[in-house]
Amino acid sequence: MSTESLLVLIYVLVLATFVGFELISKVPPTLHTPLMSGSNAISGITVIGAIICSGPAPGSFPLAKVLGLLALTLATVNVVGGYMVTDRMLKMFKKKK
C-alpha cells in the first residue's frame, strides 16, 4: 500500500468519524433506536466485505486476513446486538393482553 492511498484512507476515516458524530448529536433521542436499526443494515455490508477480505485470495497479505476476521467478528456482534435491541424496542410497543 502506497503512502498516498494510506493518507486517503485516513482522510476518509477522519471525515466519516466527524460526519457520524455530527449526525448522532443532531438526532433526537426518540430516533436513536430506528437509526441504530438502519446502521445494522450497513454492518451487514461490513460483514460481506470482511468475508471477502478474510477469504482465500492468491498473494493476499496475512494482515489483511487477520483484520478481515476481526472486522467480521465485530460487525457480527454489532448486527446481532442491534437486532436484539430493536426486538426489545418493538416489544415495548406491543399492546398487553
Coordinates of N, CA and C in Angstrom, one line a residue, residues 2 10 12 22 27 29-31 33 36 40-42 46-48 51-52 54 57 59-60 70 74 76 82 89 93 96:
S2 N 0.6 2.1 -0.9 CA 1.4 3.3 -1.0 C 1.0 4.3 0.1
I10 N -7.0 7.3 5.6 CA -7.0 8.0 6.9 C -7.9 9.2 6.8
V12 N -10.5 9.6 4.8 CA -11.9 9.1 4.8 C -12.4 8.7 6.2
E22 N -21.4 14.2 14.2 CA -22.4 15.3 14.0 C -23.8 14.8 13.7
V27 N -29.6 14.0 16.1 CA -30.8 13.2 16.1 C -31.4 13.2 17.5
P29 N -33.4 11.9 20.8 CA -33.2 10.6 21.5 C -34.3 9.6 21.0
T30 N -35.5 10.0 20.7 CA -36.5 9.1 20.3 C -36.2 8.4 18.9
L31 N -35.3 8.9 18.2 CA -35.0 8.3 16.9 C -33.7 7.6 16.9
T33 N -33.0 4.6 18.3 CA -33.2 3.2 18.1 C -33.5 2.9 16.6
M36 N -30.3 3.2 14.8 CA -29.4 2.1 15.0 C -29.8 0.9 14.2
N40 N -27.6 -1.2 11.4 CA -27.4 -2.7 11.4 C -27.3 -3.2 9.9
A41 N -28.1 -2.6 9.0 CA -28.0 -2.9 7.6 C -26.7 -2.6 7.1
I42 N -26.1 -1.5 7.5 CA -24.8 -1.1 7.0 C -23.7 -2.1 7.5
T46 N -20.7 -4.5 6.0 CA -19.4 -4.8 6.5 C -19.0 -6.2 6.6
V47 N -20.1 -7.0 7.0 CA -19.9 -8.5 7.2 C -19.5 -9.1 5.8
I48 N -20.2 -8.6 4.8 CA -19.8 -9.2 3.4 C -18.4 -8.8 3.0
I51 N -15.9 -10.9 4.9 CA -15.8 -12.2 4.4 C -14.9 -12.3 3.2
I52 N -15.1 -11.3 2.3 CA -14.3 -11.2 1.1 C -12.8 -11.0 1.4
S54 N -11.2 -11.8 4.3 CA -10.6 -12.9 5.0 C -10.7 -14.2 4.2
A57 N -7.4 -15.6 -1.1 CA -7.1 -14.8 -2.3 C -5.6 -15.0 -2.5
G59 N -1.9 -14.5 -3.1 CA -1.0 -13.4 -2.8 C -1.5 -12.4 -1.9
S60 N -2.5 -12.7 -1.1 CA -3.0 -11.7 -0.2 C -2.1 -11.6 1.0
L70 N -11.2 -10.0 12.2 CA -11.5 -9.1 13.3 C -12.8 -8.2 12.9
L74 N -16.4 -8.3 14.8 CA -17.0 -7.0 15.4 C -18.3 -6.7 14.7
T76 N -20.4 -8.7 13.2 CA -21.4 -9.7 13.6 C -21.9 -9.4 15.0
G82 N -27.6 -5.2 17.7 CA -28.6 -4.3 17.2 C -29.9 -4.8 17.0
M89 N -37.1 -3.2 21.6 CA -37.9 -1.9 21.4 C -39.2 -2.2 20.9
F93 N -43.7 -1.6 22.2 CA -44.9 -1.0 21.6 C -46.1 -2.0 21.4
K96 N -50.5 -4.9 25.6 CA -50.5 -6.1 26.5 C -51.9 -6.7 26.5

